[in-house]
Short mmCIF file of C-alpha atoms and ligand atoms in Angstrom, two decimals:
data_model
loop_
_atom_site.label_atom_id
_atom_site.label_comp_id
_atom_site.label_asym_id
_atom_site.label_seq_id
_atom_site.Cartn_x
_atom_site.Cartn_y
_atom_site.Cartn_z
CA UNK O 166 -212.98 181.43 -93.44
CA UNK O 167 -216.74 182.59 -92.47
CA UNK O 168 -217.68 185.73 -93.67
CA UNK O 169 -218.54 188.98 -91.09
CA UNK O 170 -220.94 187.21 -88.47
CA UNK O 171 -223.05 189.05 -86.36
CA UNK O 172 -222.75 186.66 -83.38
CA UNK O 173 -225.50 188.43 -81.06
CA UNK O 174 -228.61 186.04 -81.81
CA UNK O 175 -226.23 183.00 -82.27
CA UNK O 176 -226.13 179.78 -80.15
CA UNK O 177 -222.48 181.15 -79.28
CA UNK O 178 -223.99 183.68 -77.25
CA UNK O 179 -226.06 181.84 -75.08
CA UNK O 180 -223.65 179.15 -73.66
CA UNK O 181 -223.17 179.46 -70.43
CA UNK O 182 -219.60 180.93 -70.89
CA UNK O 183 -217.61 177.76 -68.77
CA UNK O 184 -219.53 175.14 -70.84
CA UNK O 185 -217.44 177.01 -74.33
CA UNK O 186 -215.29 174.05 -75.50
CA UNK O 187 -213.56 175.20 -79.02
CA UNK O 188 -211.93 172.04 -79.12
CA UNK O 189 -214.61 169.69 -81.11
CA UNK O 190 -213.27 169.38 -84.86
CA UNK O 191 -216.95 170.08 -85.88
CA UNK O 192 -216.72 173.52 -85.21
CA UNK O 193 -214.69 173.53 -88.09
CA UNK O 194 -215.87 171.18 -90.48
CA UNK O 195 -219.13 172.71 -90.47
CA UNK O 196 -217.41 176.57 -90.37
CA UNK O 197 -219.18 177.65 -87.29
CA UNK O 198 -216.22 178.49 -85.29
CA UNK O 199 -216.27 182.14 -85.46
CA UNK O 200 -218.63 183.01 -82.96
CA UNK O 201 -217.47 181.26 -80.35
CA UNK O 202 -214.02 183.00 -80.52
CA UNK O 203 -215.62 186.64 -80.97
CA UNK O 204 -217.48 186.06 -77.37
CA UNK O 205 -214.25 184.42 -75.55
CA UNK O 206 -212.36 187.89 -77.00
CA UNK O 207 -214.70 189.79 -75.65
CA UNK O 208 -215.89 188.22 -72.31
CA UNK O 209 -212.90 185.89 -70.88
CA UNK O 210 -209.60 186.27 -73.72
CA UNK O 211 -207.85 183.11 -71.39
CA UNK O 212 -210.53 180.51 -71.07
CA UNK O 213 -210.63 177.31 -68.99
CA UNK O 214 -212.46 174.74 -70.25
CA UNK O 215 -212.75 171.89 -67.75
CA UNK O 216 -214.02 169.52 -69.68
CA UNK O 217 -213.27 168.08 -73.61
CA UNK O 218 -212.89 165.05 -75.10
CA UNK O 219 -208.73 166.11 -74.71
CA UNK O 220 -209.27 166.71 -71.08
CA UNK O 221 -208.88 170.43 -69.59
CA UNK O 222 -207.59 173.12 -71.33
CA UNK O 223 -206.80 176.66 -71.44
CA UNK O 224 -207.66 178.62 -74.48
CA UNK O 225 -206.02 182.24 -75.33
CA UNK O 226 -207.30 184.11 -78.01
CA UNK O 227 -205.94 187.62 -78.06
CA UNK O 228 -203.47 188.12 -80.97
CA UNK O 229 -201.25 189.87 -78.05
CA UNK O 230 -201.32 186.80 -75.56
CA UNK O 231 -200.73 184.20 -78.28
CA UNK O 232 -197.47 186.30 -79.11
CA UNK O 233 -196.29 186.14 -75.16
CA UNK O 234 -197.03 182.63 -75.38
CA UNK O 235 -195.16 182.00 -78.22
CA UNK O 236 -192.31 183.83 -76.91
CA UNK O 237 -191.53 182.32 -73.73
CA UNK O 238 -190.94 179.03 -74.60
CA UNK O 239 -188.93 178.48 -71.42
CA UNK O 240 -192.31 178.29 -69.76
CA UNK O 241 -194.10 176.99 -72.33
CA UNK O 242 -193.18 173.79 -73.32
CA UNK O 243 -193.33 171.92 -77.02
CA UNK O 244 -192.27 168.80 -75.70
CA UNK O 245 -193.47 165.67 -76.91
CA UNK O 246 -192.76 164.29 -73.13
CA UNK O 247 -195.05 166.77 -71.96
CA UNK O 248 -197.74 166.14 -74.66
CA UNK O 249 -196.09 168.00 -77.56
CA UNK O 250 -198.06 170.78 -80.02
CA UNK O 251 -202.02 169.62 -80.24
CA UNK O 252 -204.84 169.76 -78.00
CA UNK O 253 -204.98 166.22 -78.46
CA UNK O 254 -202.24 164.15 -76.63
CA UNK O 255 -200.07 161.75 -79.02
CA UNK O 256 -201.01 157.71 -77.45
CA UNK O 257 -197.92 157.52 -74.95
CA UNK O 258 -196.93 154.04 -76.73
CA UNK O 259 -196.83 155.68 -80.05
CA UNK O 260 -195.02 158.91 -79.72
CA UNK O 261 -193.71 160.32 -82.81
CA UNK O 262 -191.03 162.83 -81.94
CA UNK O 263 -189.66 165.56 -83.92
CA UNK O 264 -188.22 169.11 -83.81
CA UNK O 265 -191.31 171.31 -83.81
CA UNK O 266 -192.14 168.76 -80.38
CA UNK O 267 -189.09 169.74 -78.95
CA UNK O 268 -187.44 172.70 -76.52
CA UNK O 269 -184.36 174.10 -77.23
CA UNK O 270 -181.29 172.71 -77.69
CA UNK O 271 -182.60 169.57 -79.38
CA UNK O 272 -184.85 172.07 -81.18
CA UNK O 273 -182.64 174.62 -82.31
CA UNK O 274 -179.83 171.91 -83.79
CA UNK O 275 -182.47 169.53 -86.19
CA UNK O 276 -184.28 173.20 -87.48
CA UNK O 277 -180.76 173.93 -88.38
CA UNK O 278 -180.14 170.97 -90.26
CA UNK O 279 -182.99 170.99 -92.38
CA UNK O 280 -183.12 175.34 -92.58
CA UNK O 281 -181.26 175.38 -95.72
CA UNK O 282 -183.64 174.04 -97.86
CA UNK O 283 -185.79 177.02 -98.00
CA UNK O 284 -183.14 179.83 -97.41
CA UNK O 285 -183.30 182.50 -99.67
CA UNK O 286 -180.57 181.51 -102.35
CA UNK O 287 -182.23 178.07 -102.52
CA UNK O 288 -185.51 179.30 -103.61
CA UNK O 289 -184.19 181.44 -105.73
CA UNK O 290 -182.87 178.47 -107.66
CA UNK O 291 -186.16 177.00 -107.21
CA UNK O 292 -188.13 179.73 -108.96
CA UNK O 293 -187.88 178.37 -112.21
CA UNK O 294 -189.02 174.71 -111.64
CA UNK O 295 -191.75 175.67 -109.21
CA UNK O 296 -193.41 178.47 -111.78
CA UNK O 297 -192.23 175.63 -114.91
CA UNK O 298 -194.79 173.10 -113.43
CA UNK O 299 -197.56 175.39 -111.94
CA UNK O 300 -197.85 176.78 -115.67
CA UNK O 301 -198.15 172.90 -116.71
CA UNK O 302 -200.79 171.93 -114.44
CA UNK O 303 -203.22 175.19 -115.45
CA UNK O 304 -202.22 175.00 -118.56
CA UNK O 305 -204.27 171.61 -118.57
CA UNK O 306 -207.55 172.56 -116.78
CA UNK O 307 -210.80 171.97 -118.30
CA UNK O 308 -212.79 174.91 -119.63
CA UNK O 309 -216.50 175.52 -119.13
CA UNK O 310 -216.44 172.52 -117.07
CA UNK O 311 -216.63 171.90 -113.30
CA UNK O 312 -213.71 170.27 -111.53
CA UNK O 313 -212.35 169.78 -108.06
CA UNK O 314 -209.88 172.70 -107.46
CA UNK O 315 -208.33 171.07 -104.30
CA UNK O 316 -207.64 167.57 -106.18
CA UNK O 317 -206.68 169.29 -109.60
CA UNK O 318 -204.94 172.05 -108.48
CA UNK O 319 -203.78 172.29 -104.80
CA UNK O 320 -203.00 168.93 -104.21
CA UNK O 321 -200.98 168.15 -107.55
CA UNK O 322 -199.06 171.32 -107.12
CA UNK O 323 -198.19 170.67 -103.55
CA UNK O 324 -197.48 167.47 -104.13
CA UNK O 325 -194.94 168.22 -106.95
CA UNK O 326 -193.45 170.32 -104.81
CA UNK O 327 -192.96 167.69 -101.68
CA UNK O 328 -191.37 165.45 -104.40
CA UNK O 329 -188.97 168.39 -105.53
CA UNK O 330 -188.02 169.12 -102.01
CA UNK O 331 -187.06 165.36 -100.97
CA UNK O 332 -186.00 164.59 -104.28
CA UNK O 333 -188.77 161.49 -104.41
CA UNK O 334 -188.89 159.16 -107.36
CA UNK O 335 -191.49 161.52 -109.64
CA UNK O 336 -194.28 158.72 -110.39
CA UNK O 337 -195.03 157.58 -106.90
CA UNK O 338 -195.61 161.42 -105.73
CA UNK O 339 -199.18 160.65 -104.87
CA UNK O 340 -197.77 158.60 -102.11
CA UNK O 341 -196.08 161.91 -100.11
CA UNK O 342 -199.78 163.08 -100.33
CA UNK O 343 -201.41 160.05 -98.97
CA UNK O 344 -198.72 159.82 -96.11
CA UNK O 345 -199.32 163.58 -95.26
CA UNK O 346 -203.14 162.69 -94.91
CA UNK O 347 -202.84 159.93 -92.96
CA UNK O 348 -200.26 162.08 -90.39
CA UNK O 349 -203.28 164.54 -89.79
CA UNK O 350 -205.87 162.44 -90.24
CA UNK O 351 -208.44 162.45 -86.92
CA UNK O 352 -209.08 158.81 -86.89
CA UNK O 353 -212.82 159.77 -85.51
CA UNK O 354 -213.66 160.91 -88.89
CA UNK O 355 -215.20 159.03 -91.33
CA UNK O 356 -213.43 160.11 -94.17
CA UNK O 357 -210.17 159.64 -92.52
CA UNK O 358 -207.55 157.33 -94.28
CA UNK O 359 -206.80 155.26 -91.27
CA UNK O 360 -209.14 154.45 -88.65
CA UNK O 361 -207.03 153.97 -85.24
CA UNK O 362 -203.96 155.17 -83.83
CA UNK O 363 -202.36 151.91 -84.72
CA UNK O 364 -203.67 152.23 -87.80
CA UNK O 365 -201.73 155.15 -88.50
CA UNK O 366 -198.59 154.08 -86.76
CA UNK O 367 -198.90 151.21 -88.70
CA UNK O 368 -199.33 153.22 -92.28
CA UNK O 369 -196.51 155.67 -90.95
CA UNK O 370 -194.10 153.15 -90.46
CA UNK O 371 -194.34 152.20 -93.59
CA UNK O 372 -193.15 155.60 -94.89
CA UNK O 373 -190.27 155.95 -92.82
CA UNK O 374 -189.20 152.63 -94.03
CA UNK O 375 -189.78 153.57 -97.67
CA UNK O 376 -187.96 156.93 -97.22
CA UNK O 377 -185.69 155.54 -95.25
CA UNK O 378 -184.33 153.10 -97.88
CA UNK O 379 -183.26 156.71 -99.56
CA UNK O 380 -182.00 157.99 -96.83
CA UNK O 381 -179.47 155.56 -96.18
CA UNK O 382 -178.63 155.65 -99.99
CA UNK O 383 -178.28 159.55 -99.57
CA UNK O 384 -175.98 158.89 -96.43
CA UNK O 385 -173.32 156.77 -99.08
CA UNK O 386 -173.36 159.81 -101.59
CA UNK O 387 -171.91 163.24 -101.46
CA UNK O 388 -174.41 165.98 -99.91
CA UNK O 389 -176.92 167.49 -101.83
CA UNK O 390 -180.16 169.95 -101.18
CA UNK O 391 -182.78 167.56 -100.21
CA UNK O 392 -184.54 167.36 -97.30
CA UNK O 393 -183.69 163.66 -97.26
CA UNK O 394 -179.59 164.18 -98.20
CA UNK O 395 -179.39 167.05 -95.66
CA UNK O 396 -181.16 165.11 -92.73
CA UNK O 397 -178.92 161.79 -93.97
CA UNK O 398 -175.85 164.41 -93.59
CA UNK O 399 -176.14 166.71 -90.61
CA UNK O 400 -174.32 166.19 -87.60
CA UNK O 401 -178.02 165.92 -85.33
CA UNK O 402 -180.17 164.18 -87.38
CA UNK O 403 -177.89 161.76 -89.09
CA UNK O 404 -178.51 159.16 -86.44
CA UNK O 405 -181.83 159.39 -84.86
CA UNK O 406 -183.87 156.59 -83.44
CA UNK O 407 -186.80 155.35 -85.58
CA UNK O 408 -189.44 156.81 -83.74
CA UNK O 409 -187.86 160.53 -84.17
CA UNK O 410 -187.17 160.08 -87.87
CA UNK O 411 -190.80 158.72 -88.46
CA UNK O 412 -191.98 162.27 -86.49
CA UNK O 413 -189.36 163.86 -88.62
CA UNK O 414 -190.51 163.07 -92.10
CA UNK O 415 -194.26 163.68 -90.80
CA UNK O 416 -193.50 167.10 -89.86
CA UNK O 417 -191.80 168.17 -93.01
CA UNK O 418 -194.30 166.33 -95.66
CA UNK O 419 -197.32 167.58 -93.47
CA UNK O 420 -195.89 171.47 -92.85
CA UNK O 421 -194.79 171.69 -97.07
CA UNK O 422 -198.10 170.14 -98.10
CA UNK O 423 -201.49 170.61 -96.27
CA UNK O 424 -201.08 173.66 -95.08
CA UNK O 425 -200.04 175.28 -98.29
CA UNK O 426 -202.74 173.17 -100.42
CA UNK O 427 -205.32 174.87 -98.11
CA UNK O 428 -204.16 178.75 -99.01
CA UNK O 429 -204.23 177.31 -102.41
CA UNK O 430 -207.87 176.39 -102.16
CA UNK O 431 -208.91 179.21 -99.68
CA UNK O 432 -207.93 181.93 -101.74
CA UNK O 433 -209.65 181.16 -104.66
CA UNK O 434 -212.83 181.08 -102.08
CA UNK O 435 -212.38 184.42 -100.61
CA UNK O 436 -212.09 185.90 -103.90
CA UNK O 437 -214.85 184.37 -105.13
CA UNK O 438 -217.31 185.60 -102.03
CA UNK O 439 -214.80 189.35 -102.30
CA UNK O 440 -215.89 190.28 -106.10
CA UNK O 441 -214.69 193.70 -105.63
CA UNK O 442 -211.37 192.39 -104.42
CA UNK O 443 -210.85 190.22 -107.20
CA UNK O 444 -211.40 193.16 -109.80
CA UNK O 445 -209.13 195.20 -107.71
CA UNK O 446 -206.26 191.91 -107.96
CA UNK O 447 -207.52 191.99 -112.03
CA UNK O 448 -206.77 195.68 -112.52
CA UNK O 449 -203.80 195.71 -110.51
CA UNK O 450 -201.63 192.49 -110.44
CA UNK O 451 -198.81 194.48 -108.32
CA UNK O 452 -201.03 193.58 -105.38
CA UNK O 453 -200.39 189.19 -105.50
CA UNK O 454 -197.85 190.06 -102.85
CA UNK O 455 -199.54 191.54 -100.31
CA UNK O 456 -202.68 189.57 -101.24
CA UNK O 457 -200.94 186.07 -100.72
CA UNK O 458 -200.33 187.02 -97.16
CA UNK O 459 -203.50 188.26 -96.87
CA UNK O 460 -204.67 184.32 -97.91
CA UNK O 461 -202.51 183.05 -95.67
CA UNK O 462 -204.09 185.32 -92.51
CA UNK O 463 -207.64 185.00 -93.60
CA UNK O 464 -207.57 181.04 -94.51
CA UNK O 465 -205.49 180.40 -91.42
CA UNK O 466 -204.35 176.87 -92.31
CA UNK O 467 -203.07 175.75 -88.71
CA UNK O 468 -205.91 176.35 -86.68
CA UNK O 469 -204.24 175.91 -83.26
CA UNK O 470 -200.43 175.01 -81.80
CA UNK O 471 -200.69 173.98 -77.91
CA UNK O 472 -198.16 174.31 -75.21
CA UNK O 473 -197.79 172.60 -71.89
CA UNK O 474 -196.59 175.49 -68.96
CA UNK O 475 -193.38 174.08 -67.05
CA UNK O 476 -194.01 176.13 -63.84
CA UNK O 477 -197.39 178.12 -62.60
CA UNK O 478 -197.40 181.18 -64.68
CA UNK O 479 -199.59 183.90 -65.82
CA UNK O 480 -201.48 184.99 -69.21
CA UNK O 481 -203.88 187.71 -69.50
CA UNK O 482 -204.80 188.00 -65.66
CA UNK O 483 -205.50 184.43 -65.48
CA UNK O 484 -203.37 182.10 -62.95
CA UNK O 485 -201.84 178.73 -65.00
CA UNK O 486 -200.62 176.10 -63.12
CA UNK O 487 -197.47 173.99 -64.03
CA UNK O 488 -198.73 170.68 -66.16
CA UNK O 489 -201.57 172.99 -67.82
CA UNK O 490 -202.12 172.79 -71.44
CA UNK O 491 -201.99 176.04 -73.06
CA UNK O 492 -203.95 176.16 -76.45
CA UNK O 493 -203.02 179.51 -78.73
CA UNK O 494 -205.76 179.94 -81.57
CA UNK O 495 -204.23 181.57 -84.25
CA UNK O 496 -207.80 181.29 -86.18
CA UNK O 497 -208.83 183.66 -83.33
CA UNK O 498 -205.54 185.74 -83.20
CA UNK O 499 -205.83 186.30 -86.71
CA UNK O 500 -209.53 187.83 -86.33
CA UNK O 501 -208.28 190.51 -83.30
CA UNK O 502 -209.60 193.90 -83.72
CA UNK O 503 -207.23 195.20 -81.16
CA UNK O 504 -204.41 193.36 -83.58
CA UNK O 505 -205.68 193.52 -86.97
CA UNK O 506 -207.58 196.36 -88.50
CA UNK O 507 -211.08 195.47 -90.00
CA UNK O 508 -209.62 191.69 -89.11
CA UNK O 509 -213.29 189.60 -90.45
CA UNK O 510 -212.51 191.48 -94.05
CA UNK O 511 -210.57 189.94 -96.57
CA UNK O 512 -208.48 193.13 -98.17
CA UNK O 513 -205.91 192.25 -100.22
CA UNK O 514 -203.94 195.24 -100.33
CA UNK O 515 -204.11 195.78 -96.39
CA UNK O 516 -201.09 197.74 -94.50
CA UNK O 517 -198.73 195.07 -93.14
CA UNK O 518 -200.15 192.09 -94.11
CA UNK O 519 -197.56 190.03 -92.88
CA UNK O 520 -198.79 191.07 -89.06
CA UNK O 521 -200.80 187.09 -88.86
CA UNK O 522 -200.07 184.21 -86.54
CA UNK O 523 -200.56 181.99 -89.16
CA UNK O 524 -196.58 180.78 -89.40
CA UNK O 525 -196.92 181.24 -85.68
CA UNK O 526 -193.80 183.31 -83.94
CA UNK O 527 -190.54 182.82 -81.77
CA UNK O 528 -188.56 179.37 -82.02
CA UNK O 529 -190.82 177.33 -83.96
CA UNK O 530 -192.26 180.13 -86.21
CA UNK O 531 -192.69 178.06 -89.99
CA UNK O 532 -189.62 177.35 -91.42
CA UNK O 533 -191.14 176.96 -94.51
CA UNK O 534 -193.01 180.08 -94.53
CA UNK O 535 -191.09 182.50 -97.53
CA UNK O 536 -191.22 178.66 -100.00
CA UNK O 537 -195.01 178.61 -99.01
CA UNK O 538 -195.37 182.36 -100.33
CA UNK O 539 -193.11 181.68 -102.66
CA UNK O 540 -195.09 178.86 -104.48
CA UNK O 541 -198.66 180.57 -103.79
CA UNK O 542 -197.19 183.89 -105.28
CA UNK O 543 -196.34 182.04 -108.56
CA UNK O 544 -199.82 180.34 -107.94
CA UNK O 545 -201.55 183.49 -108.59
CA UNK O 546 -198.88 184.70 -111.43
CA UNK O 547 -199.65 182.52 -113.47
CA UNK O 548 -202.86 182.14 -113.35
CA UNK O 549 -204.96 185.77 -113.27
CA UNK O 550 -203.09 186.29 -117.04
CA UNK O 551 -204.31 182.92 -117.99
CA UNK O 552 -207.61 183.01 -116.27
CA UNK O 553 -208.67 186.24 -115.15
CA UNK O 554 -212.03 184.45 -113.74
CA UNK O 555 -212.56 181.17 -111.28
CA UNK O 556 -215.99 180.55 -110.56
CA UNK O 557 -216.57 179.12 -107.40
CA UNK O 558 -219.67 176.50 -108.14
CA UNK O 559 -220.49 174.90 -105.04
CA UNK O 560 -220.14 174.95 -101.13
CA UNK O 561 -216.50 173.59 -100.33
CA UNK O 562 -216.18 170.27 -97.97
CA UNK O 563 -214.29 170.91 -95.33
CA UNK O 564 -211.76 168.55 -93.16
CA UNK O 565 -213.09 167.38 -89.41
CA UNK O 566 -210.40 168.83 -87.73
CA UNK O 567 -209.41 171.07 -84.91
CA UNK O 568 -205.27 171.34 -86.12
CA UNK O 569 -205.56 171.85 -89.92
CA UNK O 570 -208.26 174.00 -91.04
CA UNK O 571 -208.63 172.27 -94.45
CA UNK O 572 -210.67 172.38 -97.38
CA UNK O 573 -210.92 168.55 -99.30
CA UNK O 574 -213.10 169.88 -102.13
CA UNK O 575 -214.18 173.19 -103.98
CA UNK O 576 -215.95 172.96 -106.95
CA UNK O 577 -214.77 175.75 -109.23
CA UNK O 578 -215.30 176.41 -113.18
CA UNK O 579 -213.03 178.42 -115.62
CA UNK O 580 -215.43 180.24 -118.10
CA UNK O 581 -215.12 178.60 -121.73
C1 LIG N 247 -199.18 178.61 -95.73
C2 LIG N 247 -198.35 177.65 -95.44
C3 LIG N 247 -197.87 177.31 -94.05
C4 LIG N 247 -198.41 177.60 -92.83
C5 LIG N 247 -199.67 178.40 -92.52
C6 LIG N 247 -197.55 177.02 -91.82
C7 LIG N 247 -197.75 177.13 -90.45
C8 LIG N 247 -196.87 176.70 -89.48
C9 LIG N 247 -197.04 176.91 -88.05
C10 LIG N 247 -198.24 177.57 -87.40
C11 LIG N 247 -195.95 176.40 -87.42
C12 LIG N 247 -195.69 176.36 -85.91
C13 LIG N 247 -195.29 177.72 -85.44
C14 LIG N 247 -195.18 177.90 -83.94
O1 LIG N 247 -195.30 176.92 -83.19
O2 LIG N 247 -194.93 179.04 -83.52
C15 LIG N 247 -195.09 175.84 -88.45
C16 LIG N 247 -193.90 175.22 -88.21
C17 LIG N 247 -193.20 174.55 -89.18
N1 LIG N 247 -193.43 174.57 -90.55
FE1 LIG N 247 -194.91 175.55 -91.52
N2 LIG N 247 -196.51 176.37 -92.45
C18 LIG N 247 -196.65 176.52 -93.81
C19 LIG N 247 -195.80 176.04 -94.79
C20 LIG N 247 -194.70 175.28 -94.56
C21 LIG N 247 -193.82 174.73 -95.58
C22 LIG N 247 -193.96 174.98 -97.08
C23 LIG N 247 -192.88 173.98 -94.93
C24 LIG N 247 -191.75 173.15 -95.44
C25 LIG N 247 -190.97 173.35 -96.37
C26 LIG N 247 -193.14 174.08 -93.50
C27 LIG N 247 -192.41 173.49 -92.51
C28 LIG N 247 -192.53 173.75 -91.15
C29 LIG N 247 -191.64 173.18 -90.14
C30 LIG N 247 -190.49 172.22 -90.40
C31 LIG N 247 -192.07 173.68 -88.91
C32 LIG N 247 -191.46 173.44 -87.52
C33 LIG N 247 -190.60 174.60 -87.11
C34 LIG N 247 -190.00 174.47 -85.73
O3 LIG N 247 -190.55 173.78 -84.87
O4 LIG N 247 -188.96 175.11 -85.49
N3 LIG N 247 -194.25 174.87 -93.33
N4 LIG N 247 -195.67 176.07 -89.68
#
């Protein structure tokens, strides 16, 4: 999210190139990743970094070798065995399986299952509810006061729509939310929900014994189009072990909710630090389109997916030997001259501004990417003809992370 840095006088530039470890979650938190990413492009695009506090990784940063990455996942693996989709291994003993940790078949038969949900004929019926309750909560926003965008506005609309899509009793939403934070929560942090790994087993088994008392109730009636009915129903998911339906459920809360909630947030910044784009998006409304996927590239809300190679291979020149862990950074894809024109500006009527990594590609690209667009083009629909002006009043918080690149609070104002 950084604006345009000039990274020549930076403390980027003058690492000694093999000491560059883009792996510690305060790069993020404190938004100072972007230099570190511009050098790698330039000087060493697949970068080996012997030592982090996730042991030795490889790093590729060019939009074009994240895409033959993402491609050949015969080579590169997802696998939970193998240490699944972060830099950050999973404790052995508390392994949390679920499709997007998975290879092909296994893969390709649960994505199936749940797939429906967000195909096109399903969101179409969806319109209506989704755009019903966004106009509800603007509708009660304060004027000439300052509240917390992220807690008023992206969280409570995400959230509504988690409880929508697995059909979850209506008054205990706030619960999906506080589940989805504790699945990405980096127990390091201070602010984190949970404070261990069995801390957040702990709090994680509790949700897939809460949603798993509807489940089985789902399994008893007829079929219907929830994520919980269709996972109770389908042939691969119907009966999984524990462990796999606890990864399960954390997958599809986490992918609906945080990740969305952040392009929710992160436009309204990059509008608010792009005046002339937001009078262009005032005078011409036609653009919310193009200018959602232009959010979703800029904001990039999944920093990072990691692979494990299966055999020695090659990327970019650079030799990879079977058992490496292979880390693609979309936040640097995203910002790759050679990929993207003018890539650090935020231009919301761009050419093809659906060319981002940010849903990732091949296999496991987001499943849930056209609901996500979906629900931040209504977003935006609603509001510029209700409020044509958010005032961004403070420096947002961000999350200590290195997976989700979040935002937990932007103070904002709507002129009285
Ligand atoms: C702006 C919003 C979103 C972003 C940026 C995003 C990003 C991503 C990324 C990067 C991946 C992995 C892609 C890869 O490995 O190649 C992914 C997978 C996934 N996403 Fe999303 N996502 C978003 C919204 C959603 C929503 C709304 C849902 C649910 C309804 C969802 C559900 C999933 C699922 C289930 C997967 C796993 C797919 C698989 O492994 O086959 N996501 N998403």
């Amino acid at each position: 999210m950084s604006p345009p840095l000039d990274d020549s006088g930076h403390p980027a530039s003058r690492v000694p190139l093999d000491a560059i470890d883009v792996s510690d979650p305060k790069l993020y938190q404190d938004d100072t990743w972007y230099p570190y990413f511009a050098r790698l492009r330039r000087e060493d695009p697949v970068h080996y970094c012997r030592e982090s506090l996730y042991g030795p990784y490889w790093s590729v940063t060019k939009y074009k070798d994240i895409m033959s990455v993402e491609v050949n996942h015969q080579v590169y693996s997802s696998a939970s065995e193998l240490g699944g989709i972060a830099v950050e291994d999973q404790p052995k003993d508390m392994d949390r399986p679920s499709f997007i940790r998975m290879d092909p078949p296994k893969h390709d038969e649960q994505r199936m299952v749940v797939s429906p949900v967000v195909a096109p004929g399903n969101l179409a019926n969806m319109e209506g509810l989704i755009r019903e309750r966004t106009i509800k909560v603007l509708e009660g926003l304060p004027r000439g006061q300052t509240f917390d965008w992220v807690d008023q506005v992206s969280v409570e609309l995400t959230t509504m729509m988690l409880a929508t899509l697995f059909d979850y009793p209506w008054d205990d939403r706030r619960q999906l939310t506080y589940w989805s934070d504790v699945a990405i929560a980096n127990v390091r942090s201070p602010e984190s929900p949970v404070h261990s790994e069995e801390e957040k087993f702990a709090e994680l088994t509790k949700m897939a014994q809460a949603l798993g008392k509807l489940f089985d109730e789902r399994a008893q009636l007829p079929p219907k189009f929830d994520l919980l009915s269709m996972l109770a129903h389908g042939e691969a998911t119907r009966n999984m072990p524990f462990r796999e339906f606890m990864g399960t459920l954390s997958l599809l809360i986490v992918g609906g909710n945080d990740t969305t909630r952040n392009s929710m947030t992160g436009g309204v910044l990059a509008l608010s630090q792009h005046p002339k784009e937001y009078q262009k998006l005032r005078d011409d409304p036609s653009l919310i389109p193009g200018m959602v996927s232009e959010i979703i590239r800029y904001v990039t809300p999944v920093i990072h997916m990691r692979r494990t190679a299966k055999e020695d291979s090659e990327i970019g020149g650079k030799q990879i030997k079977k058992g490496d862990k292979v880390v693609m950074w979309y936040v640097s894809g995203n910002r790759d001259p050679e990929a993207i024109e003018d890539p650090d500006n935020f231009i919301i009527d761009r050419a093809r501004p659906r060319q981002h990594l940010s849903f990732g590609f091949g296999i496991h690209r987001c499943v849930g990417n056209r609901l996500a667009e979906l629900q931040l083009r209504i977003l935006w629909e609603e509001l510029l003809p209700r409020y044509p002006m958010i005032e961004v009043m403070g420096s947002p918080k961000r999350v200590y992370s290195n997976f989700i690149h979040g935002i937990r609070s932007l103070p904002v104002r709507i002129p009285a």
